[in-house]
PDB file of C-alpha atoms in Angstrom:
ATOM      1  CA  UNK N   8      25.211  59.416  76.264  1.00 97.00           C
ATOM      2  CA  UNK N   9      28.557  61.106  76.275  1.00 98.00           C
ATOM      3  CA  UNK N  10      30.138  62.695  79.364  1.00 98.00           C
ATOM      4  CA  UNK N  11      33.310  64.740  79.686  1.00 98.00           C
ATOM      5  CA  UNK N  12      35.453  66.618  82.108  1.00 98.00           C
ATOM      6  CA  UNK N  13      36.429  70.096  81.064  1.00 98.00           C
ATOM      7  CA  UNK N  14      39.969  71.185  82.241  1.00 97.00           C
ATOM      8  CA  UNK N  15      42.705  68.714  80.823  1.00 97.00           C
ATOM      9  CA  UNK N  16      40.051  66.920  78.693  1.00 98.00           C
ATOM     10  CA  UNK N  17      38.235  69.486  76.534  1.00 98.00           C
ATOM     11  CA  UNK N  18      40.714  72.247  77.397  1.00 98.00           C
ATOM     12  CA  UNK N  19      44.444  72.147  77.796  1.00 97.00           C
ATOM     13  CA  UNK N  20      45.776  72.836  81.276  1.00 95.00           C
ATOM     14  CA  UNK N  21      47.341  76.348  81.477  1.00 93.00           C
ATOM     15  CA  UNK N  22      49.176  78.154  84.256  1.00 90.00           C
ATOM     16  CA  UNK N  23      46.300  80.554  84.907  1.00 90.00           C
ATOM     17  CA  UNK N  24      42.872  78.731  85.183  1.00 91.00           C
ATOM     18  CA  UNK N  25      41.211  81.857  83.821  1.00 91.00           C
ATOM     19  CA  UNK N  26      43.104  81.362  80.516  1.00 94.00           C
ATOM     20  CA  UNK N  27      41.712  78.002  79.862  1.00 96.00           C
ATOM     21  CA  UNK N  28      39.602  77.624  76.596  1.00 97.00           C
ATOM     22  CA  UNK N  29      38.078  74.584  74.894  1.00 98.00           C
ATOM     23  CA  UNK N  30      39.977  72.963  72.070  1.00 97.00           C
ATOM     24  CA  UNK N  31      38.102  74.124  69.040  1.00 97.00           C
ATOM     25  CA  UNK N  32      38.204  70.852  67.268  1.00 97.00           C
ATOM     26  CA  UNK N  33      36.664  69.227  70.332  1.00 98.00           C
ATOM     27  CA  UNK N  34      33.780  71.785  70.421  1.00 98.00           C
ATOM     28  CA  UNK N  35      33.103  71.322  66.744  1.00 97.00           C
ATOM     29  CA  UNK N  36      32.964  67.471  67.159  1.00 98.00           C
ATOM     30  CA  UNK N  37      30.543  67.818  70.107  1.00 98.00           C
ATOM     31  CA  UNK N  38      28.381  70.072  68.077  1.00 97.00           C
ATOM     32  CA  UNK N  39      28.059  67.258  65.578  1.00 97.00           C
ATOM     33  CA  UNK N  40      27.710  64.584  68.305  1.00 97.00           C
ATOM     34  CA  UNK N  41      24.894  66.451  70.060  1.00 96.00           C
ATOM     35  CA  UNK N  42      22.536  65.593  67.175  1.00 92.00           C
ATOM     36  CA  UNK N  43      23.678  61.919  67.058  1.00 95.00           C
ATOM     37  CA  UNK N  44      23.667  60.742  70.648  1.00 96.00           C
ATOM     38  CA  UNK N  45      21.168  60.668  73.305  1.00 92.00           C
ATOM     39  CA  UNK N  46      22.738  63.389  75.462  1.00 96.00           C
ATOM     40  CA  UNK N  47      26.089  65.317  75.956  1.00 98.00           C
ATOM     41  CA  UNK N  48      27.052  66.305  79.429  1.00 98.00           C
ATOM     42  CA  UNK N  49      30.109  68.100  80.869  1.00 98.00           C
ATOM     43  CA  UNK N  50      30.814  67.197  84.433  1.00 98.00           C
ATOM     44  CA  UNK N  51      33.408  69.564  85.899  1.00 97.00           C
ATOM     45  CA  UNK N  52      34.645  71.064  89.065  1.00 95.00           C
ATOM     46  CA  UNK N  53      34.382  74.473  87.395  1.00 95.00           C
ATOM     47  CA  UNK N  54      31.231  76.614  87.888  1.00 96.00           C
ATOM     48  CA  UNK N  55      28.879  75.546  85.166  1.00 97.00           C
ATOM     49  CA  UNK N  56      28.490  79.018  83.617  1.00 96.00           C
ATOM     50  CA  UNK N  57      32.249  79.395  83.576  1.00 97.00           C
ATOM     51  CA  UNK N  58      32.676  76.149  81.559  1.00 97.00           C
ATOM     52  CA  UNK N  59      30.221  77.334  79.032  1.00 97.00           C
ATOM     53  CA  UNK N  60      31.946  80.705  78.823  1.00 97.00           C
ATOM     54  CA  UNK N  61      35.284  79.133  78.332  1.00 97.00           C
ATOM     55  CA  UNK N  62      33.845  76.769  75.875  1.00 97.00           C
ATOM     56  CA  UNK N  63      33.099  79.481  73.304  1.00 95.00           C
ATOM     57  CA  UNK N  64      35.220  79.533  70.131  1.00 94.00           C
ATOM     58  CA  UNK N  65      35.844  82.788  68.158  1.00 91.00           C
ATOM     59  CA  UNK N  66      34.564  82.366  64.638  1.00 90.00           C
ATOM     60  CA  UNK N  67      33.442  78.765  65.129  1.00 90.00           C
ATOM     61  CA  UNK N  68      30.992  76.567  67.055  1.00 93.00           C
ATOM     62  CA  UNK N  69      31.462  76.390  70.791  1.00 95.00           C
ATOM     63  CA  UNK N  70      29.992  74.481  73.640  1.00 96.00           C
ATOM     64  CA  UNK N  71      26.921  76.660  73.777  1.00 94.00           C
ATOM     65  CA  UNK N  72      26.111  75.426  70.221  1.00 96.00           C
ATOM     66  CA  UNK N  73      26.002  71.724  71.297  1.00 97.00           C
ATOM     67  CA  UNK N  74      22.441  70.557  70.850  1.00 97.00           C
ATOM     68  CA  UNK N  75      20.918  69.682  74.222  1.00 96.00           C
ATOM     69  CA  UNK N  76      24.186  70.229  76.177  1.00 98.00           C
ATOM     70  CA  UNK N  77      24.007  69.882  79.935  1.00 98.00           C
ATOM     71  CA  UNK N  78      26.774  71.181  82.132  1.00 98.00           C
ATOM     72  CA  UNK N  79      26.950  69.799  85.703  1.00 98.00           C
ATOM     73  CA  UNK N  80      29.304  72.193  87.468  1.00 97.00           C
ATOM     74  CA  UNK N  81      30.925  72.262  90.896  1.00 94.00           C
ATOM     75  CA  UNK N  82      30.990  68.437  90.797  1.00 95.00           C
ATOM     76  CA  UNK N  83      27.322  68.336  90.052  1.00 95.00           C
ATOM     77  CA  UNK N  84      25.955  70.924  92.529  1.00 94.00           C
ATOM     78  CA  UNK N  85      25.160  73.328  89.727  1.00 96.00           C
ATOM     79  CA  UNK N  86      23.356  72.636  86.399  1.00 98.00           C
ATOM     80  CA  UNK N  87      23.376  74.628  83.169  1.00 98.00           C
ATOM     81  CA  UNK N  88      20.866  73.710  80.487  1.00 97.00           C
ATOM     82  CA  UNK N  89      19.401  75.761  77.597  1.00 95.00           C
ATOM     83  CA  UNK N  90      20.997  78.876  79.026  1.00 94.00           C
ATOM     84  CA  UNK N  91      19.412  78.444  82.513  1.00 96.00           C
ATOM     85  CA  UNK N  92      21.591  77.933  85.545  1.00 96.00           C
ATOM     86  CA  UNK N  93      20.312  76.171  88.698  1.00 96.00           C
ATOM     87  CA  UNK N  94      22.497  76.233  91.751  1.00 91.00           C
ATOM     88  CA  UNK N  95      22.136  76.007  95.655  1.00 88.00           C
ATOM     89  CA  UNK N  96      23.551  78.759  97.889  1.00 88.00           C
ATOM     90  CA  UNK N  97      27.163  77.945  99.074  1.00 87.00           C
ATOM     91  CA  UNK N  98      27.659  76.431 102.574  1.00 88.00           C
ATOM     92  CA  UNK N  99      28.781  78.803 105.287  1.00 89.00           C
ATOM     93  CA  UNK N 100      32.188  77.237 105.528  1.00 94.00           C
ATOM     94  CA  UNK N 101      33.155  78.542 102.085  1.00 95.00           C
ATOM     95  CA  UNK N 102      32.996  82.143 103.322  1.00 96.00           C
ATOM     96  CA  UNK N 103      35.297  81.405 106.198  1.00 96.00           C
ATOM     97  CA  UNK N 104      37.775  79.724 103.844  1.00 97.00           C
ATOM     98  CA  UNK N 105      37.632  82.607 101.608  1.00 96.00           C
ATOM     99  CA  UNK N 106      38.462  84.988 104.453  1.00 96.00           C
ATOM    100  CA  UNK N 107      41.133  82.837 106.139  1.00 96.00           C
ATOM    101  CA  UNK N 108      42.904  81.238 103.187  1.00 96.00           C
ATOM    102  CA  UNK N 109      45.351  84.151 102.032  1.00 96.00           C
ATOM    103  CA  UNK N 110      46.603  84.419 105.696  1.00 96.00           C
ATOM    104  CA  UNK N 111      46.941  80.739 106.081  1.00 96.00           C
ATOM    105  CA  UNK N 112      49.005  80.419 102.942  1.00 96.00           C
ATOM    106  CA  UNK N 113      51.328  83.343 103.997  1.00 95.00           C
ATOM    107  CA  UNK N 114      51.784  81.824 107.418  1.00 96.00           C
ATOM    108  CA  UNK N 115      53.129  78.601 105.822  1.00 94.00           C
ATOM    109  CA  UNK N 116      55.542  80.568 103.613  1.00 93.00           C
ATOM    110  CA  UNK N 117      53.333  80.586 100.497  1.00 93.00           C
ATOM    111  CA  UNK N 118      51.938  84.064 100.133  1.00 92.00           C
ATOM    112  CA  UNK N 119      49.441  84.420  97.282  1.00 93.00           C
ATOM    113  CA  UNK N 120      51.026  85.512  94.020  1.00 86.00           C
ATOM    114  CA  UNK N 121      50.183  89.018  92.767  1.00 74.00           C
ATOM    115  CA  UNK N 122      51.042  90.837  89.671  1.00 61.00           C
ATOM    116  CA  UNK N 123      52.567  87.903  87.849  1.00 66.00           C
ATOM    117  CA  UNK N 124      55.141  87.081  90.536  1.00 71.00           C
ATOM    118  CA  UNK N 125      55.612  83.303  90.764  1.00 83.00           C
ATOM    119  CA  UNK N 126      53.820  81.774  93.728  1.00 91.00           C
ATOM    120  CA  UNK N 127      50.528  80.025  94.645  1.00 95.00           C
ATOM    121  CA  UNK N 128      47.269  81.368  93.364  1.00 94.00           C
ATOM    122  CA  UNK N 129      43.751  81.179  94.688  1.00 95.00           C
ATOM    123  CA  UNK N 130      40.788  80.436  92.296  1.00 95.00           C
ATOM    124  CA  UNK N 131      37.567  81.395  93.797  1.00 94.00           C
ATOM    125  CA  UNK N 132      34.758  79.240  92.375  1.00 93.00           C
ATOM    126  CA  UNK N 133      32.018  80.755  94.464  1.00 91.00           C
ATOM    127  CA  UNK N 134      31.038  77.445  96.112  1.00 91.00           C
ATOM    128  CA  UNK N 135      34.557  76.273  96.476  1.00 94.00           C
ATOM    129  CA  UNK N 136      38.164  77.661  96.430  1.00 96.00           C
ATOM    130  CA  UNK N 137      41.165  76.146  94.748  1.00 96.00           C
ATOM    131  CA  UNK N 138      44.814  76.614  95.628  1.00 97.00           C
ATOM    132  CA  UNK N 139      47.034  76.211  92.496  1.00 95.00           C
ATOM    133  CA  UNK N 140      50.797  75.588  92.928  1.00 95.00           C
ATOM    134  CA  UNK N 141      51.563  75.371  89.187  1.00 93.00           C
ATOM    135  CA  UNK N 142      53.148  78.921  89.204  1.00 91.00           C
ATOM    136  CA  UNK N 143      55.218  78.322  92.300  1.00 93.00           C
ATOM    137  CA  UNK N 144      59.003  78.048  92.227  1.00 91.00           C
ATOM    138  CA  UNK N 145      58.623  74.469  93.397  1.00 94.00           C
ATOM    139  CA  UNK N 146      55.108  73.298  92.326  1.00 95.00           C
ATOM    140  CA  UNK N 147      55.286  69.779  93.747  1.00 95.00           C
ATOM    141  CA  UNK N 148      56.928  70.862  96.919  1.00 96.00           C
ATOM    142  CA  UNK N 149      54.494  73.580  97.443  1.00 95.00           C
ATOM    143  CA  UNK N 150      51.672  71.077  97.039  1.00 96.00           C
ATOM    144  CA  UNK N 151      53.084  68.684  99.557  1.00 96.00           C
ATOM    145  CA  UNK N 152      53.686  71.472 102.109  1.00 96.00           C
ATOM    146  CA  UNK N 153      50.210  72.691 101.848  1.00 97.00           C
ATOM    147  CA  UNK N 154      48.231  69.391 101.994  1.00 97.00           C
ATOM    148  CA  UNK N 155      48.203  69.297 105.791  1.00 97.00           C
ATOM    149  CA  UNK N 156      47.184  72.868 106.611  1.00 97.00           C
ATOM    150  CA  UNK N 157      44.544  72.898 103.867  1.00 97.00           C
ATOM    151  CA  UNK N 158      43.106  69.592 105.138  1.00 97.00           C
ATOM    152  CA  UNK N 159      42.914  71.047 108.649  1.00 97.00           C
ATOM    153  CA  UNK N 160      41.086  74.161 107.502  1.00 97.00           C
ATOM    154  CA  UNK N 161      38.663  72.078 105.426  1.00 97.00           C
ATOM    155  CA  UNK N 162      37.905  69.923 108.415  1.00 96.00           C
ATOM    156  CA  UNK N 163      37.158  72.894 110.505  1.00 96.00           C
ATOM    157  CA  UNK N 164      34.826  74.448 108.078  1.00 96.00           C
ATOM    158  CA  UNK N 165      32.924  71.178 107.107  1.00 95.00           C
ATOM    159  CA  UNK N 166      34.481  70.989 103.600  1.00 96.00           C
ATOM    160  CA  UNK N 167      36.722  68.425 101.945  1.00 95.00           C
ATOM    161  CA  UNK N 168      39.906  68.642  99.946  1.00 96.00           C
ATOM    162  CA  UNK N 169      39.755  67.583  96.324  1.00 95.00           C
ATOM    163  CA  UNK N 170      43.362  66.977  94.923  1.00 95.00           C
ATOM    164  CA  UNK N 171      44.148  67.561  91.347  1.00 94.00           C
ATOM    165  CA  UNK N 172      46.870  68.503  88.866  1.00 94.00           C
ATOM    166  CA  UNK N 173      49.013  70.852  91.064  1.00 95.00           C
ATOM    167  CA  UNK N 174      45.879  72.029  92.903  1.00 96.00           C
ATOM    168  CA  UNK N 175      44.082  71.358  96.218  1.00 97.00           C
ATOM    169  CA  UNK N 176      40.413  72.461  96.129  1.00 97.00           C
ATOM    170  CA  UNK N 177      38.403  73.065  99.203  1.00 97.00           C
ATOM    171  CA  UNK N 178      34.752  72.210  98.380  1.00 95.00           C
ATOM    172  CA  UNK N 179      31.539  71.003  99.807  1.00 93.00           C
ATOM    173  CA  UNK N 180      30.990  67.400 100.632  1.00 90.00           C
ATOM    174  CA  UNK N 181      28.096  65.175  99.509  1.00 88.00           C
ATOM    175  CA  UNK N 182      28.601  65.259  95.731  1.00 90.00           C
ATOM    176  CA  UNK N 183      31.337  64.102  93.330  1.00 95.00           C
ATOM    177  CA  UNK N 184      31.527  63.374  89.589  1.00 97.00           C
ATOM    178  CA  UNK N 185      30.453  59.809  90.116  1.00 97.00           C
ATOM    179  CA  UNK N 186      27.203  60.745  91.840  1.00 97.00           C
ATOM    180  CA  UNK N 187      26.521  63.546  89.383  1.00 97.00           C
ATOM    181  CA  UNK N 188      26.980  61.132  86.342  1.00 98.00           C
ATOM    182  CA  UNK N 189      25.031  58.257  87.808  1.00 98.00           C
ATOM    183  CA  UNK N 190      22.154  60.583  88.580  1.00 97.00           C
ATOM    184  CA  UNK N 191      22.132  61.935  84.938  1.00 98.00           C
ATOM    185  CA  UNK N 192      22.416  58.524  83.405  1.00 98.00           C
ATOM    186  CA  UNK N 193      19.253  57.471  85.333  1.00 97.00           C
ATOM    187  CA  UNK N 194      17.475  60.777  84.472  1.00 97.00           C
ATOM    188  CA  UNK N 195      17.964  60.246  80.737  1.00 96.00           C
ATOM    189  CA  UNK N 196      17.466  56.453  80.657  1.00 96.00           C
ATOM    190  CA  UNK N 197      20.843  56.082  79.086  1.00 97.00           C
ATOM    191  CA  UNK N 198      21.474  52.946  77.115  1.00 96.00           C
ATOM    192  CA  UNK N 199      25.177  53.305  76.915  1.00 97.00           C
ATOM    193  CA  UNK N 200      27.878  55.749  78.104  1.00 98.00           C
ATOM    194  CA  UNK N 201      31.316  57.132  77.283  1.00 98.00           C
ATOM    195  CA  UNK N 202      33.059  59.211  79.906  1.00 98.00           C
ATOM    196  CA  UNK N 203      36.366  60.949  79.302  1.00 98.00           C
ATOM    197  CA  UNK N 204      38.536  62.743  81.981  1.00 98.00           C
ATOM    198  CA  UNK N 205      42.131  63.491  83.005  1.00 97.00           C
ATOM    199  CA  UNK N 206      42.332  63.850  86.769  1.00 95.00           C
ATOM    200  CA  UNK N 207      41.826  62.123  89.998  1.00 94.00           C
ATOM    201  CA  UNK N 208      38.313  63.553  90.472  1.00 94.00           C
ATOM    202  CA  UNK N 209      37.290  61.677  87.346  1.00 97.00           C
ATOM    203  CA  UNK N 210      37.964  58.346  88.979  1.00 97.00           C
ATOM    204  CA  UNK N 211      34.543  58.479  90.605  1.00 97.00           C
ATOM    205  CA  UNK N 212      32.926  58.990  87.304  1.00 98.00           C
ATOM    206  CA  UNK N 213      34.879  55.978  85.816  1.00 98.00           C
ATOM    207  CA  UNK N 214      33.501  53.893  88.714  1.00 98.00           C
ATOM    208  CA  UNK N 215      30.010  55.243  87.965  1.00 98.00           C
ATOM    209  CA  UNK N 216      30.370  53.885  84.435  1.00 98.00           C
ATOM    210  CA  UNK N 217      31.409  50.526  85.696  1.00 97.00           C
ATOM    211  CA  UNK N 218      28.617  50.304  88.257  1.00 98.00           C
ATOM    212  CA  UNK N 219      25.800  51.534  85.834  1.00 97.00           C
ATOM    213  CA  UNK N 220      25.545  48.127  84.219  1.00 96.00           C
ATOM    214  CA  UNK N 221      25.417  49.754  80.744  1.00 98.00           C
ATOM    215  CA  UNK N 222      27.671  49.321  77.859  1.00 98.00           C
ATOM    216  CA  UNK N 223      30.423  51.816  78.721  1.00 98.00           C
ATOM    217  CA  UNK N 224      33.726  53.154  77.722  1.00 98.00           C
ATOM    218  CA  UNK N 225      36.100  55.218  79.912  1.00 98.00           C
ATOM    219  CA  UNK N 226      38.758  57.448  78.246  1.00 98.00           C
ATOM    220  CA  UNK N 227      41.831  58.965  79.750  1.00 98.00           C
ATOM    221  CA  UNK N 228      43.121  62.313  78.493  1.00 98.00           C
ATOM    222  CA  UNK N 229      46.632  61.357  79.522  1.00 96.00           C
ATOM    223  CA  UNK N 230      49.279  63.480  80.994  1.00 93.00           C
ATOM    224  CA  UNK N 231      52.665  63.080  82.740  1.00 90.00           C
ATOM    225  CA  UNK N 232      51.112  64.597  85.890  1.00 90.00           C
ATOM    226  CA  UNK N 233      48.483  61.885  86.620  1.00 89.00           C
ATOM    227  CA  UNK N 234      48.849  58.285  85.774  1.00 91.00           C
ATOM    228  CA  UNK N 235      46.031  56.768  87.861  1.00 92.00           C
ATOM    229  CA  UNK N 236      43.377  57.295  85.220  1.00 95.00           C
ATOM    230  CA  UNK N 237      45.311  55.679  82.408  1.00 96.00           C
ATOM    231  CA  UNK N 238      45.627  52.581  84.464  1.00 95.00           C
ATOM    232  CA  UNK N 239      41.745  52.461  84.859  1.00 96.00           C
ATOM    233  CA  UNK N 240      40.778  53.601  81.399  1.00 98.00           C
ATOM    234  CA  UNK N 241      39.544  51.532  78.454  1.00 98.00           C
ATOM    235  CA  UNK N 242      40.975  53.980  75.903  1.00 98.00           C
ATOM    236  CA  UNK N 243      44.114  56.318  76.561  1.00 98.00           C
ATOM    237  CA  UNK N 244      44.661  59.386  74.237  1.00 98.00           C
ATOM    238  CA  UNK N 245      47.246  62.177  74.199  1.00 97.00           C
ATOM    239  CA  UNK N 246      45.619  65.040  76.029  1.00 97.00           C
ATOM    240  CA  UNK N 247      42.830  67.345  74.769  1.00 98.00           C
ATOM    241  CA  UNK N 248      44.001  66.965  71.252  1.00 98.00           C
ATOM    242  CA  UNK N 249      43.587  63.368  71.452  1.00 98.00           C
ATOM    243  CA  UNK N 250      40.109  63.715  72.926  1.00 98.00           C
ATOM    244  CA  UNK N 251      39.200  66.082  70.062  1.00 98.00           C
ATOM    245  CA  UNK N 252      40.542  63.441  67.483  1.00 98.00           C
ATOM    246  CA  UNK N 253      38.533  60.743  69.226  1.00 98.00           C
ATOM    247  CA  UNK N 254      35.355  62.722  69.293  1.00 98.00           C
ATOM    248  CA  UNK N 255      35.673  63.593  65.654  1.00 98.00           C
ATOM    249  CA  UNK N 256      36.215  60.089  64.681  1.00 98.00           C
ATOM    250  CA  UNK N 257      33.246  58.943  66.679  1.00 97.00           C
ATOM    251  CA  UNK N 258      31.113  61.643  64.902  1.00 97.00           C
ATOM    252  CA  UNK N 259      32.411  60.398  61.513  1.00 97.00           C
ATOM    253  CA  UNK N 260      31.420  56.783  62.413  1.00 96.00           C
ATOM    254  CA  UNK N 261      27.875  57.722  63.554  1.00 94.00           C
ATOM    255  CA  UNK N 262      27.410  59.833  60.575  1.00 91.00           C
ATOM    256  CA  UNK N 263      28.443  56.973  58.315  1.00 90.00           C
ATOM    257  CA  UNK N 264      26.065  54.610  60.082  1.00 84.00           C
TER     258      UNK N 264
END
């Protein structure tokens, strides 16, 4: 079984999350692998349908063409399979965060960017909201300044804060990539597993691979922004292009065997 994160793993990180698109070479390799391995799953903080949409490739095969693909979105709260989406309603705290977040950011000197002006941005995922500082004048400083107020808002609304690459996401508790991956491995009766990721949220999936008791490989899509995964990974490659090359090589090897 092959499991992968989306942003930073299958798709390069970009200033605007809405511009993220899958690496075409990675999509093509997964289309090949879908017919060669027991299962292919994408485990992402993105809404599942968004990952599928951003995984389409003009003039070539995309994620929607991967045989048997399952997308576990919102850290496993959503599931996309064979064109069908299953998802629970968002918890009530998300609506309060949606209403209060712009004012909170402005009150701490970080008004939401509008019309291309540099600043923080809000990504509304439906069941979670992410505050990105990549486009701020001081991305790291803005991230540090917003940690405490966002943590307080999350605590007041029954949510938790998921840190990432210049992003702080307020999302429901009770599910993470580790739980999602472990449940999927059990569901499919997996005999081996490879999981690839790039960010702190993928550490839980790495741990799930370790605890599964299966022959397993963890892969880090490396970046200068996050080093913790590289320290825990069995294989380290250079970003999404490296992931695409690894998947292609794996497909070649399985084809040859």
